[in-house]
Amino acid sequence: NPDQSKHLETARMRIFDMWIDFVNLRSETYAEHSRIPAM
């Protein structure tokens, strides 16, 4: 449900009579002394 997953990148598409949700997942890594993520 995209409304419940606002922190994720989501898209919704209808195929025939079925709704399909797509989610783009990602991982982040941080340097030891930084709060800025490197993707």
mmCIF file of N, CA and C in Angstrom:
data_model
loop_
_atom_site.group_PDB
_atom_site.id
_atom_site.type_symbol
_atom_site.label_atom_id
_atom_site.label_comp_id
_atom_site.label_asym_id
_atom_site.label_seq_id
_atom_site.Cartn_x
_atom_site.Cartn_y
_atom_site.Cartn_z
ATOM 1 N N ASN A 1 0.836 -1.177 0.000
ATOM 2 C CA ASN A 1 0.000 0.000 0.000
ATOM 3 C C ASN A 1 0.889 1.251 0.000
ATOM 4 N N PRO A 2 0.915 2.010 -1.060
ATOM 5 C CA PRO A 2 1.790 3.190 -1.128
ATOM 6 C C PRO A 2 1.506 4.230 -0.055
ATOM 7 N N ASP A 3 0.269 4.349 0.406
ATOM 8 C CA ASP A 3 -0.036 5.324 1.459
ATOM 9 C C ASP A 3 0.628 4.954 2.779
ATOM 10 N N GLN A 4 0.821 3.681 3.041
ATOM 11 C CA GLN A 4 1.452 3.236 4.277
ATOM 12 C C GLN A 4 2.965 3.143 4.142
ATOM 13 N N SER A 5 3.503 3.312 2.951
ATOM 14 C CA SER A 5 4.945 3.159 2.713
ATOM 15 C C SER A 5 5.528 4.431 2.113
ATOM 16 N N LYS A 6 5.230 5.571 2.725
ATOM 17 C CA LYS A 6 5.672 6.842 2.155
ATOM 18 C C LYS A 6 7.179 7.010 2.197
ATOM 19 N N HIS A 7 7.872 6.266 3.062
ATOM 20 C CA HIS A 7 9.327 6.367 3.134
ATOM 21 C C HIS A 7 10.009 5.518 2.059
ATOM 22 N N LEU A 8 9.254 4.730 1.306
ATOM 23 C CA LEU A 8 9.793 3.911 0.223
ATOM 24 C C LEU A 8 9.377 4.507 -1.120
ATOM 25 N N GLU A 9 10.173 4.243 -2.148
ATOM 26 C CA GLU A 9 9.793 4.646 -3.499
ATOM 27 C C GLU A 9 8.851 3.579 -4.044
ATOM 28 N N THR A 10 7.602 3.954 -4.270
ATOM 29 C CA THR A 10 6.615 2.977 -4.715
ATOM 30 C C THR A 10 5.876 3.480 -5.952
ATOM 31 N N ALA A 11 5.328 2.533 -6.679
ATOM 32 C CA ALA A 11 4.467 2.837 -7.820
ATOM 33 C C ALA A 11 3.364 1.794 -7.828
ATOM 34 N N ARG A 12 2.226 2.170 -8.332
ATOM 35 C CA ARG A 12 1.088 1.254 -8.383
ATOM 36 C C ARG A 12 0.545 1.235 -9.803
ATOM 37 N N MET A 13 0.193 0.028 -10.261
ATOM 38 C CA MET A 13 -0.271 -0.148 -11.638
ATOM 39 C C MET A 13 -1.394 -1.176 -11.640
ATOM 40 N N ARG A 14 -2.375 -0.939 -12.463
ATOM 41 C CA ARG A 14 -3.477 -1.893 -12.571
ATOM 42 C C ARG A 14 -3.310 -2.709 -13.840
ATOM 43 N N ILE A 15 -3.304 -4.024 -13.684
ATOM 44 C CA ILE A 15 -3.236 -4.947 -14.814
ATOM 45 C C ILE A 15 -4.515 -5.773 -14.778
ATOM 46 N N PHE A 16 -5.334 -5.589 -15.787
ATOM 47 C CA PHE A 16 -6.662 -6.195 -15.839
ATOM 48 C C PHE A 16 -7.424 -5.814 -14.576
ATOM 49 N N ASP A 17 -7.786 -6.747 -13.713
ATOM 50 C CA ASP A 17 -8.542 -6.422 -12.498
ATOM 51 C C ASP A 17 -7.687 -6.511 -11.244
ATOM 52 N N MET A 18 -6.357 -6.456 -11.384
ATOM 53 C CA MET A 18 -5.479 -6.621 -10.226
ATOM 54 C C MET A 18 -4.548 -5.423 -10.092
ATOM 55 N N TRP A 19 -4.425 -4.884 -8.873
ATOM 56 C CA TRP A 19 -3.474 -3.804 -8.598
ATOM 57 C C TRP A 19 -2.135 -4.407 -8.218
ATOM 58 N N ILE A 20 -1.067 -3.916 -8.831
ATOM 59 C CA ILE A 20 0.297 -4.376 -8.565
ATOM 60 C C ILE A 20 1.080 -3.200 -7.984
ATOM 61 N N ASP A 21 1.748 -3.422 -6.847
ATOM 62 C CA ASP A 21 2.606 -2.408 -6.232
ATOM 63 C C ASP A 21 4.056 -2.758 -6.515
ATOM 64 N N PHE A 22 4.829 -1.771 -6.946
ATOM 65 C CA PHE A 22 6.262 -1.933 -7.185
ATOM 66 C C PHE A 22 7.002 -1.118 -6.137
ATOM 67 N N VAL A 23 8.066 -1.697 -5.582
ATOM 68 C CA VAL A 23 8.845 -1.023 -4.548
ATOM 69 C C VAL A 23 10.311 -1.031 -4.952
ATOM 70 N N ASN A 24 10.946 0.124 -4.869
ATOM 71 C CA ASN A 24 12.377 0.242 -5.137
ATOM 72 C C ASN A 24 13.104 0.233 -3.798
ATOM 73 N N LEU A 25 13.782 -0.864 -3.504
ATOM 74 C CA LEU A 25 14.535 -0.979 -2.256
ATOM 75 C C LEU A 25 15.977 -0.576 -2.496
ATOM 76 N N ARG A 26 16.609 -0.046 -1.474
ATOM 77 C CA ARG A 26 18.003 0.345 -1.598
ATOM 78 C C ARG A 26 18.699 0.094 -0.273
ATOM 79 N N SER A 27 20.002 0.023 -0.338
ATOM 80 C CA SER A 27 20.788 -0.088 0.891
ATOM 81 C C SER A 27 21.726 1.103 0.949
ATOM 82 N N GLU A 28 22.053 1.503 2.152
ATOM 83 C CA GLU A 28 22.927 2.646 2.346
ATOM 84 C C GLU A 28 24.090 2.239 3.228
ATOM 85 N N THR A 29 25.252 2.765 2.926
ATOM 86 C CA THR A 29 26.418 2.558 3.781
ATOM 87 C C THR A 29 26.928 3.926 4.201
ATOM 88 N N TYR A 30 27.490 3.973 5.387
ATOM 89 C CA TYR A 30 27.966 5.230 5.950
ATOM 90 C C TYR A 30 29.447 5.124 6.287
ATOM 91 N N ALA A 31 30.175 6.195 6.044
ATOM 92 C CA ALA A 31 31.566 6.261 6.488
ATOM 93 C C ALA A 31 31.562 6.342 8.016
ATOM 94 N N GLU A 32 32.642 5.974 8.624
ATOM 95 C CA GLU A 32 32.700 5.886 10.085
ATOM 96 C C GLU A 32 32.346 7.201 10.776
ATOM 97 N N HIS A 33 32.769 8.329 10.234
ATOM 98 C CA HIS A 33 32.540 9.618 10.894
ATOM 99 C C HIS A 33 31.608 10.527 10.091
ATOM 100 N N SER A 34 30.680 9.932 9.348
ATOM 101 C CA SER A 34 29.784 10.720 8.513
ATOM 102 C C SER A 34 28.364 10.206 8.651
ATOM 103 N N ARG A 35 27.405 11.115 8.546
ATOM 104 C CA ARG A 35 25.997 10.726 8.544
ATOM 105 C C ARG A 35 25.410 10.814 7.142
ATOM 106 N N ILE A 36 26.250 11.094 6.149
ATOM 107 C CA ILE A 36 25.805 11.182 4.760
ATOM 108 C C ILE A 36 25.959 9.801 4.121
ATOM 109 N N PRO A 37 24.858 9.222 3.605
ATOM 110 C CA PRO A 37 24.958 7.873 3.038
ATOM 111 C C PRO A 37 25.663 7.858 1.686
ATOM 112 N N ALA A 38 26.324 6.760 1.414
ATOM 113 C CA ALA A 38 26.915 6.495 0.100
ATOM 114 C C ALA A 38 26.139 5.334 -0.493
ATOM 115 N N MET A 39 25.503 5.565 -1.650
ATOM 116 C CA MET A 39 24.676 4.518 -2.242
ATOM 117 C C MET A 39 25.380 3.882 -3.404
#
